[in-house]
Backbone atoms as SQL, in Angstrom:
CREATE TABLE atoms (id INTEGER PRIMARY KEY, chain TEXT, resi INTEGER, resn TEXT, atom TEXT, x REAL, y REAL, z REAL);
INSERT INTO atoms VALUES
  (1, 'A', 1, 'UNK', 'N', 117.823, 115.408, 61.976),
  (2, 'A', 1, 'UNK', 'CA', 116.389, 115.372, 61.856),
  (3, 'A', 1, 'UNK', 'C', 115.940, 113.939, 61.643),
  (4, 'A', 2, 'UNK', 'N', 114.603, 113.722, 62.095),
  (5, 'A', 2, 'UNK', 'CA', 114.155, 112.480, 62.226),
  (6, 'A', 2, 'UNK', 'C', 112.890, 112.482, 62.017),
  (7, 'A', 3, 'UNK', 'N', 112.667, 111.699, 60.941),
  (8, 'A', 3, 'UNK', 'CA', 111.142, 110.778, 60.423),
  (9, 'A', 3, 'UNK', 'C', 110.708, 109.728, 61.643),
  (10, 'A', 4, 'UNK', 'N', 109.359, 109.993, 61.801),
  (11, 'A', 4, 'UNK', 'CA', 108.822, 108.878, 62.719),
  (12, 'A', 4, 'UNK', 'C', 107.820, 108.408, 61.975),
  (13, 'A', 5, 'UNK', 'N', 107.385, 107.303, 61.347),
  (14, 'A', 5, 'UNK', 'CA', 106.142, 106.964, 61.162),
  (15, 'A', 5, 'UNK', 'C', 105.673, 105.408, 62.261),
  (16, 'A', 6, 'UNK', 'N', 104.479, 104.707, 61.645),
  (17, 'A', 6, 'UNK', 'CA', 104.176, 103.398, 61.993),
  (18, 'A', 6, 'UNK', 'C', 103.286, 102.556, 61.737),
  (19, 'A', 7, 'UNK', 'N', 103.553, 101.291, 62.124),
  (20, 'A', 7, 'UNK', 'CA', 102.672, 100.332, 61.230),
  (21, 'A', 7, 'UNK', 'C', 102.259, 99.188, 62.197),
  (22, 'A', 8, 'UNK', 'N', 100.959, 98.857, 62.267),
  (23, 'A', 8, 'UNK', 'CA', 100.435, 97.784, 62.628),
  (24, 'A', 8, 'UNK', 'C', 101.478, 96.162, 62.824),
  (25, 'A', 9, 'UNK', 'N', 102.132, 96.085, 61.745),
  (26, 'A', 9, 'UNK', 'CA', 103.365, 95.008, 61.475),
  (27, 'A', 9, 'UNK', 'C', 103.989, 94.980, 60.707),
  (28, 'A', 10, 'UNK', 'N', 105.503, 95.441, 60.739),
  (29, 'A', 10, 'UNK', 'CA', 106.628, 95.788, 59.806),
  (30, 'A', 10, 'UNK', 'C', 107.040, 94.897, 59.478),
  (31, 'A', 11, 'UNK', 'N', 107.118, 93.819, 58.147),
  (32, 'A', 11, 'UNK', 'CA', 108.088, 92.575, 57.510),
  (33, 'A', 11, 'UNK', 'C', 108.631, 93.154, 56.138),
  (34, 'A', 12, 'UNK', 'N', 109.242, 92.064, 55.301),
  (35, 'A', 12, 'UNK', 'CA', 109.216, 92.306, 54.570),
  (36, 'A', 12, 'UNK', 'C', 108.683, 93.299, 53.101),
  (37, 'A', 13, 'UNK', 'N', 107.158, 93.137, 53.284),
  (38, 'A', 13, 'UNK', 'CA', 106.656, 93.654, 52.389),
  (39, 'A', 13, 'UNK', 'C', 106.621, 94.982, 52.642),
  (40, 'A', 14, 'UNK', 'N', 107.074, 95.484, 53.739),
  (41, 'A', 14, 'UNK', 'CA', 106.712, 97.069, 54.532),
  (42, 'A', 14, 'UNK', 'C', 107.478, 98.242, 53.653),
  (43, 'A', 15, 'UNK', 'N', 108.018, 97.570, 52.900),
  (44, 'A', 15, 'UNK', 'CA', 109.243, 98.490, 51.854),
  (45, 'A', 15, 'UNK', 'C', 108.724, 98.743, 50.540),
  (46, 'A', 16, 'UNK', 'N', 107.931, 97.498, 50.041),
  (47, 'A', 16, 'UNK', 'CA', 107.418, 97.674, 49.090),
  (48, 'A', 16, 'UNK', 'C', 106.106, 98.058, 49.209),
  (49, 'A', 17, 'UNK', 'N', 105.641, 99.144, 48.620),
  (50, 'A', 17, 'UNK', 'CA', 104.039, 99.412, 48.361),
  (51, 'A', 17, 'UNK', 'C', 103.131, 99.927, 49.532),
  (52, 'A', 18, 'UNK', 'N', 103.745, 99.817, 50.934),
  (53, 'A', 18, 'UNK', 'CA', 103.100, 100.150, 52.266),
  (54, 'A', 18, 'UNK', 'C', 103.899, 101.582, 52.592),
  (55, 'A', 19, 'UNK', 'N', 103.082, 102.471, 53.197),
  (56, 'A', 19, 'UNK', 'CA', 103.091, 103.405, 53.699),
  (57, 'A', 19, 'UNK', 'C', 104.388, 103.886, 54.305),
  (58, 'A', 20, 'UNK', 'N', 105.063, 102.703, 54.762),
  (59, 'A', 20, 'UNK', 'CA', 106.206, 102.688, 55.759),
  (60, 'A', 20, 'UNK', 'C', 107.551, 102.800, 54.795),
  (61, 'A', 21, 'UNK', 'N', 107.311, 101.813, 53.618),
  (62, 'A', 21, 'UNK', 'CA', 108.254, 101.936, 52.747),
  (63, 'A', 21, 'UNK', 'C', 108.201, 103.443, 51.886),
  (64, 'A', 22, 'UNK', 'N', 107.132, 103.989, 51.423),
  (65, 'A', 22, 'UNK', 'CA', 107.282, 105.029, 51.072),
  (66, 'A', 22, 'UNK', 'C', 107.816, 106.512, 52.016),
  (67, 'A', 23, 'UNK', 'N', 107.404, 106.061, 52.925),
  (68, 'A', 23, 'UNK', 'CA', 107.785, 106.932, 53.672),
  (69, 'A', 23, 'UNK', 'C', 109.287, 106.922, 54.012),
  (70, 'A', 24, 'UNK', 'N', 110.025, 106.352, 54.333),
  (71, 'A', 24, 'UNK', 'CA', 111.294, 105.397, 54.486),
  (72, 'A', 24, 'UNK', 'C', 112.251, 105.941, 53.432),
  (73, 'A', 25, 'UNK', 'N', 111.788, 105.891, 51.823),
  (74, 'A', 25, 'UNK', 'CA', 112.197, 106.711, 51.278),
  (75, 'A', 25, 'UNK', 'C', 112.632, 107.871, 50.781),
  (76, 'A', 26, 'UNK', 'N', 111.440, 108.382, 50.924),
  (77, 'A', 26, 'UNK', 'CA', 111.592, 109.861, 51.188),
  (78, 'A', 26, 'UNK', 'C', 111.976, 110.968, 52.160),
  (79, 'A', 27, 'UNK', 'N', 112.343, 110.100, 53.173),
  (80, 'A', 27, 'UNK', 'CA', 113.141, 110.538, 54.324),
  (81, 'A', 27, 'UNK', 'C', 114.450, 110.401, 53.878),
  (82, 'A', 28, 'UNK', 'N', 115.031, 109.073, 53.347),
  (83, 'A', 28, 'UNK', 'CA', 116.305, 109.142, 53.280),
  (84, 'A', 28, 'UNK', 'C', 116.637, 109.907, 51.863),
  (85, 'A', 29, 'UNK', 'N', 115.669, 110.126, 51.275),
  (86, 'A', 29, 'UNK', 'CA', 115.607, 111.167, 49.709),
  (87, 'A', 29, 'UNK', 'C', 115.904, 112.834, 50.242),
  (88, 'A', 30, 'UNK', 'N', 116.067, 113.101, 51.615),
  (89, 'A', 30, 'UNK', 'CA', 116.244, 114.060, 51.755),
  (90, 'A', 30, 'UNK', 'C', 117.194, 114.402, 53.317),
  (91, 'A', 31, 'UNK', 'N', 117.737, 113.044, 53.435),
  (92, 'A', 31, 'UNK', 'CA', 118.719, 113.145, 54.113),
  (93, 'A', 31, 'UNK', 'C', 118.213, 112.822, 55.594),
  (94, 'A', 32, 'UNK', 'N', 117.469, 112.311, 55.993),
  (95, 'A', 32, 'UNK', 'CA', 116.562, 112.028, 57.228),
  (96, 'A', 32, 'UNK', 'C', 116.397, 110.844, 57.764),
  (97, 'A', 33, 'UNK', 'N', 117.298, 110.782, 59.284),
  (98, 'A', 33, 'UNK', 'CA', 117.121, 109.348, 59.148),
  (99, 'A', 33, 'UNK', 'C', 115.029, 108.739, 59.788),
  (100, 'A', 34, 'UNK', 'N', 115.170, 107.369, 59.583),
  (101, 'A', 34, 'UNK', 'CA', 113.605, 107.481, 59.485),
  (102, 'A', 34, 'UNK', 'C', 113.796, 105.948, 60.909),
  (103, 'A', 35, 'UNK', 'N', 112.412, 106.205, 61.708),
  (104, 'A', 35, 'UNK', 'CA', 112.430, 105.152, 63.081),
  (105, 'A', 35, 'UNK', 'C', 110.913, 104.932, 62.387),
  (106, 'A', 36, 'UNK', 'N', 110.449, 103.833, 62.991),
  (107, 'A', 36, 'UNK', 'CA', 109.431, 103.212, 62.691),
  (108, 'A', 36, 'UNK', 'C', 109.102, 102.697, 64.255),
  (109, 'A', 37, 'UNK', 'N', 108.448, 102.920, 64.701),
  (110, 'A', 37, 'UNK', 'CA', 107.258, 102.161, 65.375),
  (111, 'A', 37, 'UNK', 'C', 105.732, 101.759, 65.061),
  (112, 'A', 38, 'UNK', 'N', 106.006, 100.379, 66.048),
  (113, 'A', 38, 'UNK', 'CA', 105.258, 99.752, 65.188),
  (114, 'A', 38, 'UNK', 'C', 104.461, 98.356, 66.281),
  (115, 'A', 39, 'UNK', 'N', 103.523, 97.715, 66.065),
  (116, 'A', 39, 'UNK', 'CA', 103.034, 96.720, 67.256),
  (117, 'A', 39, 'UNK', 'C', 103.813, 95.658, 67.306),
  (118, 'A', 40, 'UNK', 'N', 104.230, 94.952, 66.227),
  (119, 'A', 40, 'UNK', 'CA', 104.897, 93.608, 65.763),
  (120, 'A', 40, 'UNK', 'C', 106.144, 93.582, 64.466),
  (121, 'A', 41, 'UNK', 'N', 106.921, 93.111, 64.102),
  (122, 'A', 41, 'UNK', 'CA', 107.381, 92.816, 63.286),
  (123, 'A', 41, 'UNK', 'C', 108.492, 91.467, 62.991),
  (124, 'A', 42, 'UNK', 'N', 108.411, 91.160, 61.608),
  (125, 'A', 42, 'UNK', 'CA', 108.706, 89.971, 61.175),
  (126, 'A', 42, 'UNK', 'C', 110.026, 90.310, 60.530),
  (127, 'A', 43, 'UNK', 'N', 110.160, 90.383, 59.428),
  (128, 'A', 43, 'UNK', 'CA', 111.812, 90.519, 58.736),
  (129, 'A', 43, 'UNK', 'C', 111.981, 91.944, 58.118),
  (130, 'A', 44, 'UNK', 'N', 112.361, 92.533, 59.260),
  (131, 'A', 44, 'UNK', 'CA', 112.542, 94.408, 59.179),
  (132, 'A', 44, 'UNK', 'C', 113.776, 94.503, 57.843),
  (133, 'A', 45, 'UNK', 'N', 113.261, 95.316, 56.596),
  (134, 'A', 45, 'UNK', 'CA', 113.580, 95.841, 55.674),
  (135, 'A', 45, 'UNK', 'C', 114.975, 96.592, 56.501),
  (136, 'A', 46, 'UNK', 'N', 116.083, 96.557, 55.615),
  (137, 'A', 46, 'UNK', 'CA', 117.291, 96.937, 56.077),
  (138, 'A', 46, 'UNK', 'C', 117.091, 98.525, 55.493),
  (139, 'A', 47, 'UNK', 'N', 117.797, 99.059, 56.752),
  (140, 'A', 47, 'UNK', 'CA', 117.720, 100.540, 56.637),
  (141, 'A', 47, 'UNK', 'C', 116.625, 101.279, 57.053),
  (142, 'A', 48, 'UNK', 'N', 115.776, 100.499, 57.887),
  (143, 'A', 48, 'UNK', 'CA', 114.804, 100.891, 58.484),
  (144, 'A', 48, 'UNK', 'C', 115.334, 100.863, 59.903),
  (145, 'A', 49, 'UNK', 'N', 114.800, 101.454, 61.126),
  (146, 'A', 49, 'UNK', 'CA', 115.107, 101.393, 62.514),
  (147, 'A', 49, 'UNK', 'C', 113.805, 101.280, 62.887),
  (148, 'A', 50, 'UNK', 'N', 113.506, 99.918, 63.590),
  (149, 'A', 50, 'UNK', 'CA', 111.748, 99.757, 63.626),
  (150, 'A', 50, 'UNK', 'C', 112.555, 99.369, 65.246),
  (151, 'A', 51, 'UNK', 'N', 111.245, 99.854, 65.803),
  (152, 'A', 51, 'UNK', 'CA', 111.027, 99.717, 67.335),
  (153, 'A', 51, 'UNK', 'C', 109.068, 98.989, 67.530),
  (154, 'A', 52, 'UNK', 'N', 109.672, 98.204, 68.307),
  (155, 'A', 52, 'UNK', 'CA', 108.226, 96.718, 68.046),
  (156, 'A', 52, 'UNK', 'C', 107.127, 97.123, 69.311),
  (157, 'A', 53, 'UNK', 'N', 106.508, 97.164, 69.480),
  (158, 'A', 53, 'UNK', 'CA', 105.145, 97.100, 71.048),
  (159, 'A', 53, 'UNK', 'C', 105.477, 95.575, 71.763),
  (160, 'A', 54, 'UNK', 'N', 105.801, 94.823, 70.417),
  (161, 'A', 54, 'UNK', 'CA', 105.895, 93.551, 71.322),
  (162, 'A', 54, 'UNK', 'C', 107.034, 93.229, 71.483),
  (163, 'A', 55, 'UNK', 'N', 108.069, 93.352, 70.934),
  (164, 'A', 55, 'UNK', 'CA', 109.260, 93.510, 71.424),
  (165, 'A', 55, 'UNK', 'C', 109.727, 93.557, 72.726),
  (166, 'A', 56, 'UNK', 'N', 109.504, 94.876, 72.781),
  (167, 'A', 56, 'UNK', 'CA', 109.745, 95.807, 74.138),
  (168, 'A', 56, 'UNK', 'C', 108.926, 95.323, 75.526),
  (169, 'A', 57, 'UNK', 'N', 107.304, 95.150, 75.317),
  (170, 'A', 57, 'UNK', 'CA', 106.819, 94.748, 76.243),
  (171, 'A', 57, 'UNK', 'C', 106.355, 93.453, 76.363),
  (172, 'A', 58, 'UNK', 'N', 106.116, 93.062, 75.380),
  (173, 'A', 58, 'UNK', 'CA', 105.315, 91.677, 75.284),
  (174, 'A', 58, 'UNK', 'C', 104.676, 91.777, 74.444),
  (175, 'A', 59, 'UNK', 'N', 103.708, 90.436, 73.775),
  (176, 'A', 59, 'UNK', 'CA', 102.310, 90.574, 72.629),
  (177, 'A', 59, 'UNK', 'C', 101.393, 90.721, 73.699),
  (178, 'A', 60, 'UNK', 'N', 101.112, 90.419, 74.759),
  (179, 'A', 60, 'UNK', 'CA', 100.020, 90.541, 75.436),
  (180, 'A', 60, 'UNK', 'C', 99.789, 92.438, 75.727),
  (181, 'A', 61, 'UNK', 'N', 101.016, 92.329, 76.231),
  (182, 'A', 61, 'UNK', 'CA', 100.676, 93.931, 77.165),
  (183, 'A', 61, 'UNK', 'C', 100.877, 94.571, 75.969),
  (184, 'A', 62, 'UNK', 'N', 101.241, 94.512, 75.312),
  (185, 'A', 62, 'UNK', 'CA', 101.001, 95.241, 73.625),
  (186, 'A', 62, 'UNK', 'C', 99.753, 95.646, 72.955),
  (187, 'A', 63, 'UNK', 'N', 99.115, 94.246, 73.166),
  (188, 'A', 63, 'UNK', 'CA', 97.935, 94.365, 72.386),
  (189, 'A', 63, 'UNK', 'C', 96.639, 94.488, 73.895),
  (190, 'A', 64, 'UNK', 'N', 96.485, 94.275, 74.526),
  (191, 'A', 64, 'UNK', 'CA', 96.017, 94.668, 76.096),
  (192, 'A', 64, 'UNK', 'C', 95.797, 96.286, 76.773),
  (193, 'A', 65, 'UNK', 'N', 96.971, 96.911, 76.213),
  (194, 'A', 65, 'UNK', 'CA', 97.498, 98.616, 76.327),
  (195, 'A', 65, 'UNK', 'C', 98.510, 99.215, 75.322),
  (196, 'A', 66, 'UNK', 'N', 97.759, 99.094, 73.997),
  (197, 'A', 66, 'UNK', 'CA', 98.613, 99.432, 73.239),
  (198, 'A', 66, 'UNK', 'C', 98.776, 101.422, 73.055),
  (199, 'A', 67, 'UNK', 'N', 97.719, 101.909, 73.862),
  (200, 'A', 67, 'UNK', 'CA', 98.432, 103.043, 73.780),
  (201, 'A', 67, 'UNK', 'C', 99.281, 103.598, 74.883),
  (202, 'A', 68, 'UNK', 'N', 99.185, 102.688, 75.585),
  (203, 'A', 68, 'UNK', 'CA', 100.247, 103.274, 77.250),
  (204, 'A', 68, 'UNK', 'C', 101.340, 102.439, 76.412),
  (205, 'A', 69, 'UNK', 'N', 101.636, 101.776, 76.075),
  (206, 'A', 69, 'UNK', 'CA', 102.456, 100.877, 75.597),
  (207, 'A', 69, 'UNK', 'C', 103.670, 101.987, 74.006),
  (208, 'A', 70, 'UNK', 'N', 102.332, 102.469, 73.421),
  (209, 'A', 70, 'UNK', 'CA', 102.965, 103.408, 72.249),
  (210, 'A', 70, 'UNK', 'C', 103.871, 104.674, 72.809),
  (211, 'A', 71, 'UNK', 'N', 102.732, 105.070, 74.139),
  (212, 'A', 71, 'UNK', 'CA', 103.664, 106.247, 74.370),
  (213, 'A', 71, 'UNK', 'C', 104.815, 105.851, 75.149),
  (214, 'A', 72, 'UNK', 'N', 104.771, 104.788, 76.086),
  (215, 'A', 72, 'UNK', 'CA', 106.076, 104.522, 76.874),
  (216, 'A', 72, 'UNK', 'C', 107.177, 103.919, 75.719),
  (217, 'A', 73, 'UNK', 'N', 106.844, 103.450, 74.316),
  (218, 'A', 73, 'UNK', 'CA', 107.644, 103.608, 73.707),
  (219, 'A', 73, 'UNK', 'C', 108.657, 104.635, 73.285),
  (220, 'A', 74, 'UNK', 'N', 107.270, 105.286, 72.535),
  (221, 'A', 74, 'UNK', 'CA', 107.953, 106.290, 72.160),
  (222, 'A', 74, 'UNK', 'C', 108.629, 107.532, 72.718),
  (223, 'A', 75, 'UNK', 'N', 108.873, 107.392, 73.745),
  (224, 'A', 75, 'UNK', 'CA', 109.257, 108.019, 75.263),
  (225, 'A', 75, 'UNK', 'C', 110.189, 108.048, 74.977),
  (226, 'A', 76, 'UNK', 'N', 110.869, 106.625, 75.199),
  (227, 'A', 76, 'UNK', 'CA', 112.176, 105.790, 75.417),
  (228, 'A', 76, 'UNK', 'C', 112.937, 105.753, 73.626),
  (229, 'A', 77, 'UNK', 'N', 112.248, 105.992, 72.840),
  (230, 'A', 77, 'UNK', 'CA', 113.137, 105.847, 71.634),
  (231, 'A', 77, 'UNK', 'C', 113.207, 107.915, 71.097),
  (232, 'A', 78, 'UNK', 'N', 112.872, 108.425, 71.584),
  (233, 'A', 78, 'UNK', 'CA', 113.185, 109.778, 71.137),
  (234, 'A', 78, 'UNK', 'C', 114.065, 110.154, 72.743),
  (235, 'A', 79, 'UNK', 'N', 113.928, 109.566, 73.899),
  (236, 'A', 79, 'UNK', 'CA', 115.075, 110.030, 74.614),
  (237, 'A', 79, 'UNK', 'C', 116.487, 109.307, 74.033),
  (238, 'A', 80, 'UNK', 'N', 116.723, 108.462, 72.962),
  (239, 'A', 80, 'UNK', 'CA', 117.701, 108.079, 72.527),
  (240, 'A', 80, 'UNK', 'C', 118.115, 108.908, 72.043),
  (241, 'A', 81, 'UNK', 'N', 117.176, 109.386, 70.736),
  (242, 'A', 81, 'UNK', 'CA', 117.849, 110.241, 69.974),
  (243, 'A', 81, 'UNK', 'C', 119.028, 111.296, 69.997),
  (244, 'A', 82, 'UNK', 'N', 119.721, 110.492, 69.356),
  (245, 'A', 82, 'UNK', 'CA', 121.100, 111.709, 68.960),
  (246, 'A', 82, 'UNK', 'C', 120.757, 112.994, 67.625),
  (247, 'A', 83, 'UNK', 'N', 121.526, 114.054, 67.699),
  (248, 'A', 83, 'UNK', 'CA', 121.236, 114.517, 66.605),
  (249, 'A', 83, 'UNK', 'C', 122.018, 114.166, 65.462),
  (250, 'A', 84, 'UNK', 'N', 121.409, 114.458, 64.562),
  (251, 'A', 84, 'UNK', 'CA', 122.330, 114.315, 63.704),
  (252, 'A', 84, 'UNK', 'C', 124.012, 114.802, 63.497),
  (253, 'A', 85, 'UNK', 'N', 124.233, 115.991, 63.926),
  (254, 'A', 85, 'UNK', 'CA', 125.843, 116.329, 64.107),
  (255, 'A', 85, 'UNK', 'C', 126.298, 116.119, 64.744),
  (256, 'A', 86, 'UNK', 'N', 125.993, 115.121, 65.848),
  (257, 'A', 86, 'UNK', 'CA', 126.547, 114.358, 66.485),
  (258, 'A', 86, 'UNK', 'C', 126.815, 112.866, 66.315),
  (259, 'A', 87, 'UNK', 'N', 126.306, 112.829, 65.487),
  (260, 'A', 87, 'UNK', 'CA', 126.916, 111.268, 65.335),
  (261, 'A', 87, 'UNK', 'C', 127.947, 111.407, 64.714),
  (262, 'A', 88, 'UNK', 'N', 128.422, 109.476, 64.970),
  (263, 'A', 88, 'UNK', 'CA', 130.113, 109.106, 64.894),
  (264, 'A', 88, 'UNK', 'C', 130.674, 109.807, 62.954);
């Protein structure tokens, strides 16, 4: 099972006190791993799996089409998904 949330820009502080970090927690408080998407990010909190808009496509076409951009993300990161009893 899998937590999805997301954030405008995942760094550092995204663990502490932001939405992402709480959430982050309480996923893995119950055994869940947790993905984050997100538009941008700076120094991704370990133990997070953040997937970027700009990353993937660019800052332009990110912020230009950020919802063709969210869903062709998030397309491509839940056709990854393994399940859980399957992993190594």
């Amino acid at each position: 099972e899998v937590v999805v949330t997301g954030e405008g820009r995942v760094d550092a502080g995204s663990a502490r006190g932001k939405v992402v970090g709480a959430v982050a927690d309480a996923a893995r408080a119950s055994g869940r791993r947790v993905l984050v998407l997100c538009g941008d990010a700076g120094d991704v909190p370990a133990g997070i799996d953040v997937h970027s808009l700009a990353a993937r496509f660019g800052r332009e076409h990110a912020l230009d089409r950020t919802a063709d951009a969210l869903e062709d993300l998030a397309a491509e990161v839940a056709a990854g998904i393994r399940p859980l009893s399957s992993a190594p």
